[in-house]
mmCIF file of C-alpha atoms and ligand atoms in Angstrom:
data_model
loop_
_atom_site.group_PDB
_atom_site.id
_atom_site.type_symbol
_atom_site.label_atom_id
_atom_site.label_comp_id
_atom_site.label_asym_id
_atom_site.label_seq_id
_atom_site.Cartn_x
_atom_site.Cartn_y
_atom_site.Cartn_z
ATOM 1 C CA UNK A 1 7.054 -8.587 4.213
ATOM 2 C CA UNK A 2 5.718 -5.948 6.746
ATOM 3 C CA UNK A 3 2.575 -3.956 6.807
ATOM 4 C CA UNK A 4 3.807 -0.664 7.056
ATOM 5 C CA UNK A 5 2.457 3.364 6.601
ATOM 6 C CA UNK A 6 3.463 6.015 4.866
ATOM 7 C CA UNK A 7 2.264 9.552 4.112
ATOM 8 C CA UNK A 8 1.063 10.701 0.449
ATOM 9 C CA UNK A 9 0.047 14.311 -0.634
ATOM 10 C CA UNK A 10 -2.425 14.610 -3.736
ATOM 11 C CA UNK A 11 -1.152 17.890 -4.885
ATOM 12 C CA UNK A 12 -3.299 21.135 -6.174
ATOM 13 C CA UNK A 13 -2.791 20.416 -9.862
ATOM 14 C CA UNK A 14 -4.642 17.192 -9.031
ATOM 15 C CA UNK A 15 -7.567 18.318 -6.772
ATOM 16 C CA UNK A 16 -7.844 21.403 -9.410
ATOM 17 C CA UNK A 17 -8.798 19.152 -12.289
ATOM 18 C CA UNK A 18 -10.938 16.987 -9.905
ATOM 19 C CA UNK A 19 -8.402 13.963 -9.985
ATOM 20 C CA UNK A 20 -8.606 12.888 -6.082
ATOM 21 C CA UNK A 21 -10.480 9.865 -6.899
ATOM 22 C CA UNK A 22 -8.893 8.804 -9.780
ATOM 23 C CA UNK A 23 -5.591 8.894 -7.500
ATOM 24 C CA UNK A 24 -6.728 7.634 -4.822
ATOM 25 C CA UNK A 25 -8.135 4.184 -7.128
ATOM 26 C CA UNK A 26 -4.726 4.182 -8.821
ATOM 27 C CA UNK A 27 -3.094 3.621 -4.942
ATOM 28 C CA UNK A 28 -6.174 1.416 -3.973
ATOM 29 C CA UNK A 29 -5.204 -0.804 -7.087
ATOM 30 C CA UNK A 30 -1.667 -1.162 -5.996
ATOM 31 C CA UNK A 31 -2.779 -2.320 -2.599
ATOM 32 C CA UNK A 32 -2.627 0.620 -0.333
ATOM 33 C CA UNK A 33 -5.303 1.302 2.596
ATOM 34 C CA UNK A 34 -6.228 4.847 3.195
ATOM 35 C CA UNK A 35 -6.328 4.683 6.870
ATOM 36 C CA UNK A 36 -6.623 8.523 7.087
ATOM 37 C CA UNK A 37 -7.662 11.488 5.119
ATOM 38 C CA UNK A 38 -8.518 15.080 4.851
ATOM 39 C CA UNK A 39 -8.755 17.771 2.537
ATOM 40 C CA UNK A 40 -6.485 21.114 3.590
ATOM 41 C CA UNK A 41 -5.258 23.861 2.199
ATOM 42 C CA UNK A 42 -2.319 24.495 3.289
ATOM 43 C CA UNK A 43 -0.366 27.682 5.110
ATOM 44 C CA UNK A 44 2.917 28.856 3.389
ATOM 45 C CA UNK A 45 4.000 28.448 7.006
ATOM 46 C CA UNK A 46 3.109 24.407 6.717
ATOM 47 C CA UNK A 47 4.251 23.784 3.485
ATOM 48 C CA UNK A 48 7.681 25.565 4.161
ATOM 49 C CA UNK A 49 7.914 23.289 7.497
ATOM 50 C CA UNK A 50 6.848 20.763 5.598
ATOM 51 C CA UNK A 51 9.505 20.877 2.667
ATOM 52 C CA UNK A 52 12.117 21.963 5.012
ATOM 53 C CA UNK A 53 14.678 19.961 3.438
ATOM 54 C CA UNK A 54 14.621 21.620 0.136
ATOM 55 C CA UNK A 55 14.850 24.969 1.884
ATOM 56 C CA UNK A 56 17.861 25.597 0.016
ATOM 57 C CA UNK A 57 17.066 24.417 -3.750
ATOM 58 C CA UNK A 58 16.146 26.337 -5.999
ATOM 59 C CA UNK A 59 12.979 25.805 -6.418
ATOM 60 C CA UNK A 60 11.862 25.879 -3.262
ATOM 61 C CA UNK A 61 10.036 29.031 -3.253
ATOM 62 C CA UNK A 62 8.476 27.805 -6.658
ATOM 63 C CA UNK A 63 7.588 24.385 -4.833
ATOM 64 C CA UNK A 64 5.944 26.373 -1.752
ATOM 65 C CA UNK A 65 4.106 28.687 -3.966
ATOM 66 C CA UNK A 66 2.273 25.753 -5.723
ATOM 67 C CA UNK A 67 2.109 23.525 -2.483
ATOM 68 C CA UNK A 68 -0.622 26.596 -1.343
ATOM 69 C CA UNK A 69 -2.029 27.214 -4.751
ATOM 70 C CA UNK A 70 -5.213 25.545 -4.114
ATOM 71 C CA UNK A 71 -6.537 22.474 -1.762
ATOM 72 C CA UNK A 72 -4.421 18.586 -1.306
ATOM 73 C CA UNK A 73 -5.433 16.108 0.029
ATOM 74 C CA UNK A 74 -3.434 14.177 2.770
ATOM 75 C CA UNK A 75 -3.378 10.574 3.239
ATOM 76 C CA UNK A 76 -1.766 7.695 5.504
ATOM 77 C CA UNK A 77 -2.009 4.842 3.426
ATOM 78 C CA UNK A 78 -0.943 1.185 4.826
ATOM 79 C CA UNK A 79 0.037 -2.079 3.181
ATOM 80 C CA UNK A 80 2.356 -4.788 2.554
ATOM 81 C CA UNK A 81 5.967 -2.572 2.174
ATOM 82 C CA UNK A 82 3.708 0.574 1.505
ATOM 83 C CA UNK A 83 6.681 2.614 1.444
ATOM 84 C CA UNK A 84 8.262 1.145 -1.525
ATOM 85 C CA UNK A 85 4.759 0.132 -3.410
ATOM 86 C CA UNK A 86 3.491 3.933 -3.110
ATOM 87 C CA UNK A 87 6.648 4.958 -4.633
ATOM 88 C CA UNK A 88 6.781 2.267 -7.161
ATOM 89 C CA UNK A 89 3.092 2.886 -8.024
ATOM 90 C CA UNK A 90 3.478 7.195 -8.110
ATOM 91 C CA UNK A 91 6.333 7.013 -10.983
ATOM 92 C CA UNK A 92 9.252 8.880 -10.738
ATOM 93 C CA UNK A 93 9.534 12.627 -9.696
ATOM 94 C CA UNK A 94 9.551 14.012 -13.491
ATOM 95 C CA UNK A 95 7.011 12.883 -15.418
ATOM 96 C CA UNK A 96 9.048 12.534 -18.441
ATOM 97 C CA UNK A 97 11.009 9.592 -16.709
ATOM 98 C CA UNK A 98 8.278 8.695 -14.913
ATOM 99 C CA UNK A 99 6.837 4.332 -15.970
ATOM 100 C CA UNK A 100 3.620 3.531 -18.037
ATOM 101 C CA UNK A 101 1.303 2.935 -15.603
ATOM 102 C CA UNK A 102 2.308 5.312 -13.045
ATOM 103 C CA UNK A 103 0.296 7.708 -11.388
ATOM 104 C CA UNK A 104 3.102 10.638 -12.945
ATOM 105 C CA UNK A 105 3.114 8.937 -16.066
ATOM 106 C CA UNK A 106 -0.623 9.436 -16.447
ATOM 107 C CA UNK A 107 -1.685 12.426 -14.730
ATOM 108 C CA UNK A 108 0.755 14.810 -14.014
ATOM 109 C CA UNK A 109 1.444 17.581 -15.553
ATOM 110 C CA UNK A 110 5.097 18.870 -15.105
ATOM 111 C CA UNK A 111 8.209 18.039 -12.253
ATOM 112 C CA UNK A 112 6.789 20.633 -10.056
ATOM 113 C CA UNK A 113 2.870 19.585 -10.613
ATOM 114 C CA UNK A 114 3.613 16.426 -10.287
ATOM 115 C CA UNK A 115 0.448 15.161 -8.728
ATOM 116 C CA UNK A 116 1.477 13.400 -5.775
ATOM 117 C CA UNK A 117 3.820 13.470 -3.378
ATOM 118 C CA UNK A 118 5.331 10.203 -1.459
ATOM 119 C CA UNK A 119 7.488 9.510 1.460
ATOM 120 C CA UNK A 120 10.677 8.401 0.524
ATOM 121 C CA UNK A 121 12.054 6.169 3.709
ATOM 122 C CA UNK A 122 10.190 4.920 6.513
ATOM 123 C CA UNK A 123 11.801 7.226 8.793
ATOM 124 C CA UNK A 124 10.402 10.522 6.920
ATOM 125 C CA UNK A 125 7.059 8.621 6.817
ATOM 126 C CA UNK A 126 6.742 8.389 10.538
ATOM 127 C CA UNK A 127 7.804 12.078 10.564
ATOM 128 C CA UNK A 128 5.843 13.728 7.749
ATOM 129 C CA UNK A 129 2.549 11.424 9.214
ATOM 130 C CA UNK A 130 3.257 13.239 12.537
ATOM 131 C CA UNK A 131 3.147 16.629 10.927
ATOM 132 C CA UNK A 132 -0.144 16.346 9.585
ATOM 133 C CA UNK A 133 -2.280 13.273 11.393
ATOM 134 C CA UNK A 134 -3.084 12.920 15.200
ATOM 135 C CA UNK A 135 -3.138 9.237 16.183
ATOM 136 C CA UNK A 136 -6.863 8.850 16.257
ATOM 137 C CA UNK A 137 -7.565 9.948 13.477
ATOM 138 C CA UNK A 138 -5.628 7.239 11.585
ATOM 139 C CA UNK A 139 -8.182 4.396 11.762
ATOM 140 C CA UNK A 140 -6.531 1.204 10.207
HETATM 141 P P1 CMP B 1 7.948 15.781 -3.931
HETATM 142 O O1 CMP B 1 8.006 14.305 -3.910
HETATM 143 O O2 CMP B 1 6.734 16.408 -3.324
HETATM 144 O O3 CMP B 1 9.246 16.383 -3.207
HETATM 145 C C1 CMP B 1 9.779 17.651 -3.532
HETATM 146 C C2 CMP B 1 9.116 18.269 -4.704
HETATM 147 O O4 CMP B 1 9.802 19.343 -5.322
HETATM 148 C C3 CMP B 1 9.006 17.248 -5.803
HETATM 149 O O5 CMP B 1 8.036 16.268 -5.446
HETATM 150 C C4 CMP B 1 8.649 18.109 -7.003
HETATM 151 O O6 CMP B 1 7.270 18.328 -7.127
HETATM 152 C C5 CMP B 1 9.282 19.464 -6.645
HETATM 153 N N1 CMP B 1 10.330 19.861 -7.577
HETATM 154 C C6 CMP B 1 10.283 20.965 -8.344
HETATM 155 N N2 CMP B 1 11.392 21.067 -9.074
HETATM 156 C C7 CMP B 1 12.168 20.003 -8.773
HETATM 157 C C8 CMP B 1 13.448 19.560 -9.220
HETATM 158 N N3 CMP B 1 14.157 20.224 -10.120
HETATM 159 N N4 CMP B 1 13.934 18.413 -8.684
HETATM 160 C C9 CMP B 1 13.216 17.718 -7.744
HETATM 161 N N5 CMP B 1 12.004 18.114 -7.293
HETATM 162 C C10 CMP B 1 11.484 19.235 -7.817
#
């Protein structure tokens, strides 16, 4: 067991039907820290850089598009494996497979508005933290 960070994104569908502390309670609950925080809305510039790696899908213009639809809130959140326990506690990416319980399973409303997003390895953590946080203002 390590204490660890990782990055979360509480998506526009969310903050648009005023779900950012009903979220934020469900990670809470599963033992996550918010260590950092801040409401943005992002550039299409950002959210492109920021979903570089699914430049090429399909959806990706789709997935921009609603990334910059309206305000998310970004988080650092830290805890015991917090990698692994954000994912386990946000449900998988559709909502149709996503676990009773889940953060997907409850509030989201489709694969693309799917409420939050998650890093998905330590590595990306450290990166997609970097994109949006400067150290000191990530109090732990
Ligand atoms: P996220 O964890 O933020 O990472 C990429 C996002 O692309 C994903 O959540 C979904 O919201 C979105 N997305 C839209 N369509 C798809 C798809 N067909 N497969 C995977 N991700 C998708």
């Amino acid at each position: 067991m390590s204490t660890e960070r990782t990055f979360s994104i509480i998506k526009p569908d969310a903050t648009r039907r005023n779900l950012t502390g009903g979220v934020t309670k469900m990670l809470e609950d599963a033992g996550l820290r918010v260590v950092a925080s801040k409401r943005i809305h992002m550039t299409k510039e950002q959210a492109e850089g920021f979903y570089a790696v699914h430049a090429e899908r399909p959806f990706f213009n789709d997935l921009v598009s609603f990334m910059i639809s309206g305000p998310v809130v970004v988080q650092v959140l830290e805890g015991e494996n917090a990698m692994a326990r954000n994912r386990e506690v946000m449900g998988a990416t559709n909502p149709a497979n996503a676990d009773e319980g889940t953060i997907r399973k409850v509030y989201a409303e489709s694969i693309e508005a799917n409420t939050v997003h998650g890093s998905d390895s330590l590595e990306n953590a450290a990166i997609e933290i970097a994109y949006f946080f400067k150290p000191e203002e990530i109090v732990g």
